[in-house]
């Protein structure tokens, strides 16, 4: 099989772009740089080891799972006309194939899970699976203890028909709380506090399911097998 065809198939990018990447010397076959797309790969005896940008194709095409500690000012998208995206932090080949399993607002910080495995991210984002997300919330007005029961019972958000699912509020002090949600409606935390006459001034996601954020802001790391599998149990 031609090398450019093999790369286009496995990386999902056009042969045009593949040609440029080849000419830039980014592709090796069995350790040797190959610049010609017409190079023939032979799979007769031992499969050749094809590397792109320093990574074996087999490793790139296997599903990938990462956590990122998102700073403020970045959007959870692959492309945005206004803000830089979270991909700024991700130094991986084919990074634009990754998507966030549950987005954070541009001004929200903390845990974002990134993957190219759509079935896996569905487990995290679909309300069907009740995957819990833990947020640290800072609010403008002092918190009152009656909110615990209100959030537990569910709130009718503006322009919505169904109550929010039971949420667990732990009040830490007058202006700080921890909120655990099992769904992820648009701007949900901010809208829940707005519905009770308060205003969220800072929001940070600390945990999704069993996965706890444990890296500094602006850094990312691969998830362990146990972390990946925790969502499939
Ligand atoms: N809820 C919000 O309001 N914003 C987020 O970024 C996440 C949850």
CSV table of C-alpha atoms and ligand atoms in Angstrom, one decimal:
chain,number,residue,atom,x,y,z
A,1,UNK,CA,0.0,0.0,0.0
A,2,UNK,CA,1.2,3.5,-0.8
A,3,UNK,CA,2.4,5.4,2.3
A,4,UNK,CA,0.3,8.5,1.6
A,5,UNK,CA,-2.8,6.4,1.3
A,6,UNK,CA,-2.0,4.5,4.5
A,7,UNK,CA,-1.5,7.8,6.4
A,8,UNK,CA,-4.6,9.5,5.0
A,9,UNK,CA,-6.7,6.5,6.0
A,10,UNK,CA,-5.3,6.2,9.5
A,11,UNK,CA,-5.0,9.9,10.3
A,12,UNK,CA,-8.2,11.0,8.6
A,13,UNK,CA,-6.6,13.9,6.8
A,14,UNK,CA,-6.3,14.7,3.1
A,15,UNK,CA,-3.5,13.4,0.9
A,16,UNK,CA,-2.6,17.0,0.2
A,17,UNK,CA,-1.8,17.7,3.8
A,18,UNK,CA,-0.1,14.3,4.1
A,19,UNK,CA,2.2,15.3,1.2
A,20,UNK,CA,3.2,18.4,3.1
A,21,UNK,CA,3.8,16.5,6.3
A,22,UNK,CA,5.9,14.0,4.4
A,23,UNK,CA,8.0,16.7,2.7
A,24,UNK,CA,8.6,18.2,6.1
A,25,UNK,CA,10.2,15.0,7.2
A,26,UNK,CA,7.6,14.2,9.9
A,27,UNK,CA,7.1,10.6,8.8
A,28,UNK,CA,9.4,7.6,9.4
A,29,UNK,CA,9.1,4.0,8.4
A,30,UNK,CA,11.1,1.6,10.5
A,31,UNK,CA,13.1,4.5,11.8
A,32,UNK,CA,14.0,6.1,8.4
A,33,UNK,CA,12.5,9.4,7.2
A,34,UNK,CA,10.4,8.8,4.1
A,35,UNK,CA,9.4,11.9,2.1
A,36,UNK,CA,7.7,10.2,-0.8
A,37,UNK,CA,4.0,9.4,-0.7
A,38,UNK,CA,4.5,6.8,-3.3
A,39,UNK,CA,6.7,4.7,-1.0
A,40,UNK,CA,5.2,1.2,-0.8
A,41,UNK,CA,4.5,-0.3,2.6
A,42,UNK,CA,4.7,-4.1,2.6
A,43,UNK,CA,2.6,-5.9,5.2
A,44,UNK,CA,3.6,-9.4,3.9
A,45,UNK,CA,5.9,-10.5,6.7
A,46,UNK,CA,6.4,-8.1,9.5
A,47,UNK,CA,4.3,-4.9,9.6
A,48,UNK,CA,6.3,-1.8,9.1
A,49,UNK,CA,6.4,0.7,12.0
A,50,UNK,CA,5.1,4.0,10.8
A,51,UNK,CA,5.7,7.1,13.0
A,52,UNK,CA,4.1,10.5,12.5
A,53,UNK,CA,5.4,13.5,14.4
A,54,UNK,CA,7.3,11.1,16.7
A,55,UNK,CA,4.3,8.9,17.5
A,56,UNK,CA,3.5,5.5,16.2
A,57,UNK,CA,0.4,5.5,14.1
A,58,UNK,CA,-1.1,2.6,16.1
A,59,UNK,CA,-0.7,4.7,19.3
A,60,UNK,CA,-2.3,7.7,17.6
A,61,UNK,CA,-5.3,5.8,16.3
A,62,UNK,CA,-6.0,4.0,19.6
A,63,UNK,CA,-8.6,5.9,21.7
A,64,UNK,CA,-7.0,8.6,23.8
A,65,UNK,CA,-8.1,10.0,27.2
A,66,UNK,CA,-6.7,13.0,29.0
A,67,UNK,CA,-7.5,15.3,31.9
A,68,UNK,CA,-6.7,19.1,31.6
A,69,UNK,CA,-6.8,21.7,34.3
A,70,UNK,CA,-8.3,24.5,32.3
A,71,UNK,CA,-7.4,28.1,33.2
A,72,UNK,CA,-9.9,31.0,32.6
A,73,UNK,CA,-10.0,32.5,29.2
A,74,UNK,CA,-10.0,29.3,27.1
A,75,UNK,CA,-13.0,27.7,25.4
A,76,UNK,CA,-13.8,24.0,25.3
A,77,UNK,CA,-13.9,23.8,21.5
A,78,UNK,CA,-11.5,22.9,18.7
A,79,UNK,CA,-11.9,26.2,17.0
A,80,UNK,CA,-13.3,29.6,18.1
A,81,UNK,CA,-13.4,33.0,16.5
A,82,UNK,CA,-12.9,34.9,19.8
A,83,UNK,CA,-11.0,33.0,22.4
A,84,UNK,CA,-8.1,30.6,22.4
A,85,UNK,CA,-9.2,27.0,22.8
A,86,UNK,CA,-8.2,24.3,25.3
A,87,UNK,CA,-6.2,22.6,22.5
A,88,UNK,CA,-3.5,25.3,23.1
A,89,UNK,CA,-2.4,23.2,26.1
A,90,UNK,CA,-2.5,19.8,24.3
A,91,UNK,CA,0.7,18.8,22.7
A,92,UNK,CA,-0.4,15.6,20.9
A,93,UNK,CA,-0.6,14.7,17.3
A,94,UNK,CA,-4.1,15.1,15.8
A,95,UNK,CA,-5.1,17.1,18.8
A,96,UNK,CA,-8.0,18.6,16.9
A,97,UNK,CA,-9.6,15.1,16.9
A,98,UNK,CA,-10.1,15.4,20.7
A,99,UNK,CA,-13.2,16.8,22.2
A,100,UNK,CA,-14.2,17.8,25.7
A,101,UNK,CA,-16.4,15.3,27.5
A,102,UNK,CA,-18.5,18.0,29.1
A,103,UNK,CA,-17.6,21.6,28.4
A,104,UNK,CA,-16.7,24.4,30.9
A,105,UNK,CA,-17.6,28.1,30.3
A,106,UNK,CA,-14.7,30.3,29.2
A,107,UNK,CA,-14.5,31.8,32.7
A,108,UNK,CA,-14.8,28.5,34.6
A,109,UNK,CA,-11.6,26.7,35.6
A,110,UNK,CA,-10.7,23.1,36.4
A,111,UNK,CA,-11.2,19.6,35.3
A,112,UNK,CA,-11.9,18.9,31.6
A,113,UNK,CA,-11.8,15.4,30.2
A,114,UNK,CA,-10.6,15.1,26.6
A,115,UNK,CA,-11.0,12.1,24.3
A,116,UNK,CA,-11.6,11.0,20.7
A,117,UNK,CA,-13.9,8.2,21.9
A,118,UNK,CA,-17.4,9.4,21.4
A,119,UNK,CA,-19.0,6.4,23.2
A,120,UNK,CA,-16.9,7.0,26.3
A,121,UNK,CA,-17.7,10.8,26.5
A,122,UNK,CA,-21.4,9.9,26.1
A,123,UNK,CA,-21.2,8.0,29.4
A,124,UNK,CA,-20.0,11.2,31.0
A,125,UNK,CA,-22.3,13.8,29.4
A,126,UNK,CA,-25.6,11.9,29.0
A,127,UNK,CA,-28.0,12.5,31.9
A,128,UNK,CA,-28.9,8.8,31.5
A,129,UNK,CA,-25.8,7.7,33.3
A,130,UNK,CA,-26.0,10.2,36.3
A,131,UNK,CA,-22.3,10.9,36.2
A,132,UNK,CA,-21.6,13.2,39.1
A,133,UNK,CA,-19.6,16.5,38.6
A,134,UNK,CA,-18.3,18.4,41.6
A,135,UNK,CA,-17.9,22.1,41.5
A,136,UNK,CA,-16.4,24.7,43.8
A,137,UNK,CA,-18.5,27.7,43.7
A,138,UNK,CA,-17.9,31.3,44.9
A,139,UNK,CA,-21.0,33.5,45.1
A,140,UNK,CA,-21.7,37.2,45.6
A,141,UNK,CA,-24.5,37.1,48.2
A,142,UNK,CA,-24.2,35.2,51.5
A,143,UNK,CA,-25.3,31.6,51.2
A,144,UNK,CA,-28.3,30.4,53.3
A,145,UNK,CA,-28.9,26.9,54.6
A,146,UNK,CA,-32.4,26.7,53.1
A,147,UNK,CA,-30.6,26.3,49.7
A,148,UNK,CA,-29.6,22.8,50.6
A,149,UNK,CA,-33.2,21.6,50.4
A,150,UNK,CA,-34.0,23.7,47.4
A,151,UNK,CA,-31.2,22.3,45.4
A,152,UNK,CA,-32.0,18.8,46.6
A,153,UNK,CA,-35.6,19.1,45.5
A,154,UNK,CA,-34.7,20.6,42.1
A,155,UNK,CA,-35.1,24.0,40.5
A,156,UNK,CA,-37.1,25.1,37.5
A,157,UNK,CA,-34.6,27.0,35.4
A,158,UNK,CA,-35.7,29.9,33.1
A,159,UNK,CA,-37.1,28.6,29.7
A,160,UNK,CA,-37.0,25.0,30.9
A,161,UNK,CA,-39.8,22.5,31.5
A,162,UNK,CA,-38.2,20.0,33.9
A,163,UNK,CA,-36.8,20.5,37.3
A,164,UNK,CA,-33.1,20.1,37.7
A,165,UNK,CA,-32.1,16.6,39.1
A,166,UNK,CA,-31.4,16.5,42.9
A,167,UNK,CA,-28.1,18.3,43.5
A,168,UNK,CA,-26.0,18.2,46.7
A,169,UNK,CA,-25.0,21.5,48.2
A,170,UNK,CA,-22.3,21.7,50.9
A,171,UNK,CA,-21.9,25.2,52.3
A,172,UNK,CA,-18.3,25.9,53.3
A,173,UNK,CA,-18.7,29.5,54.4
A,174,UNK,CA,-20.8,32.5,53.6
A,175,UNK,CA,-19.6,32.8,50.0
A,176,UNK,CA,-18.2,29.3,49.2
A,177,UNK,CA,-19.9,26.0,48.5
A,178,UNK,CA,-19.4,22.7,46.9
A,179,UNK,CA,-22.1,21.6,44.5
A,180,UNK,CA,-22.5,18.1,43.1
A,181,UNK,CA,-24.6,17.7,39.9
A,182,UNK,CA,-25.5,14.6,38.0
A,183,UNK,CA,-26.4,16.4,34.8
A,184,UNK,CA,-24.9,19.2,32.7
A,185,UNK,CA,-27.3,21.6,31.4
A,186,UNK,CA,-26.1,24.8,29.7
A,187,UNK,CA,-24.5,27.1,32.3
A,188,UNK,CA,-26.3,25.0,34.9
A,189,UNK,CA,-24.5,26.1,38.1
A,190,UNK,CA,-24.7,29.8,37.3
A,191,UNK,CA,-28.4,29.5,36.3
A,192,UNK,CA,-29.2,27.5,39.5
A,193,UNK,CA,-27.7,30.2,41.7
A,194,UNK,CA,-29.3,32.9,39.5
A,195,UNK,CA,-32.7,31.2,40.1
A,196,UNK,CA,-32.3,31.7,43.8
A,197,UNK,CA,-31.2,35.4,43.5
A,198,UNK,CA,-27.5,34.9,43.8
A,199,UNK,CA,-24.6,35.3,41.4
A,200,UNK,CA,-21.7,33.0,40.8
A,201,UNK,CA,-18.4,35.0,40.8
A,202,UNK,CA,-16.0,32.0,40.4
A,203,UNK,CA,-16.5,28.4,39.4
A,204,UNK,CA,-14.1,25.5,39.4
A,205,UNK,CA,-14.7,21.9,38.5
A,206,UNK,CA,-12.8,19.5,40.8
A,207,UNK,CA,-14.1,16.1,40.0
A,208,UNK,CA,-16.0,14.1,37.4
A,209,UNK,CA,-17.2,10.7,38.5
A,210,UNK,CA,-14.3,9.1,40.3
A,211,UNK,CA,-11.7,11.2,38.5
A,212,UNK,CA,-10.3,14.0,40.7
A,213,UNK,CA,-8.3,16.9,39.3
A,214,UNK,CA,-4.7,16.5,40.6
A,215,UNK,CA,-2.5,18.6,38.2
A,216,UNK,CA,-1.6,22.3,38.2
A,217,UNK,CA,-3.5,24.8,36.1
A,218,UNK,CA,-2.6,24.7,32.4
A,219,UNK,CA,-1.3,21.2,32.6
A,220,UNK,CA,-2.7,17.9,31.2
A,221,UNK,CA,-2.0,14.2,31.6
A,222,UNK,CA,-3.3,10.9,30.2
A,223,UNK,CA,-5.9,9.2,32.3
A,224,UNK,CA,-4.9,5.9,33.8
A,225,UNK,CA,-6.7,2.7,32.7
A,226,UNK,CA,-8.5,2.6,36.0
A,227,UNK,CA,-9.8,6.2,35.5
A,228,UNK,CA,-10.9,5.4,31.9
A,229,UNK,CA,-12.7,2.2,33.0
A,230,UNK,CA,-14.4,3.8,36.0
A,231,UNK,CA,-16.9,5.4,33.5
A,232,UNK,CA,-17.7,2.1,31.9
A,233,UNK,CA,-18.6,0.2,35.1
B,1,LIG,N1,-22.1,25.2,35.1
B,1,LIG,C1,-21.9,26.5,34.7
B,1,LIG,O1,-22.7,27.4,34.9
B,1,LIG,N2,-20.7,26.7,34.0
B,1,LIG,C2,-19.8,25.8,33.8
B,1,LIG,O2,-18.7,26.0,33.2
B,1,LIG,C3,-20.1,24.5,34.3
B,1,LIG,C4,-21.2,24.2,34.9
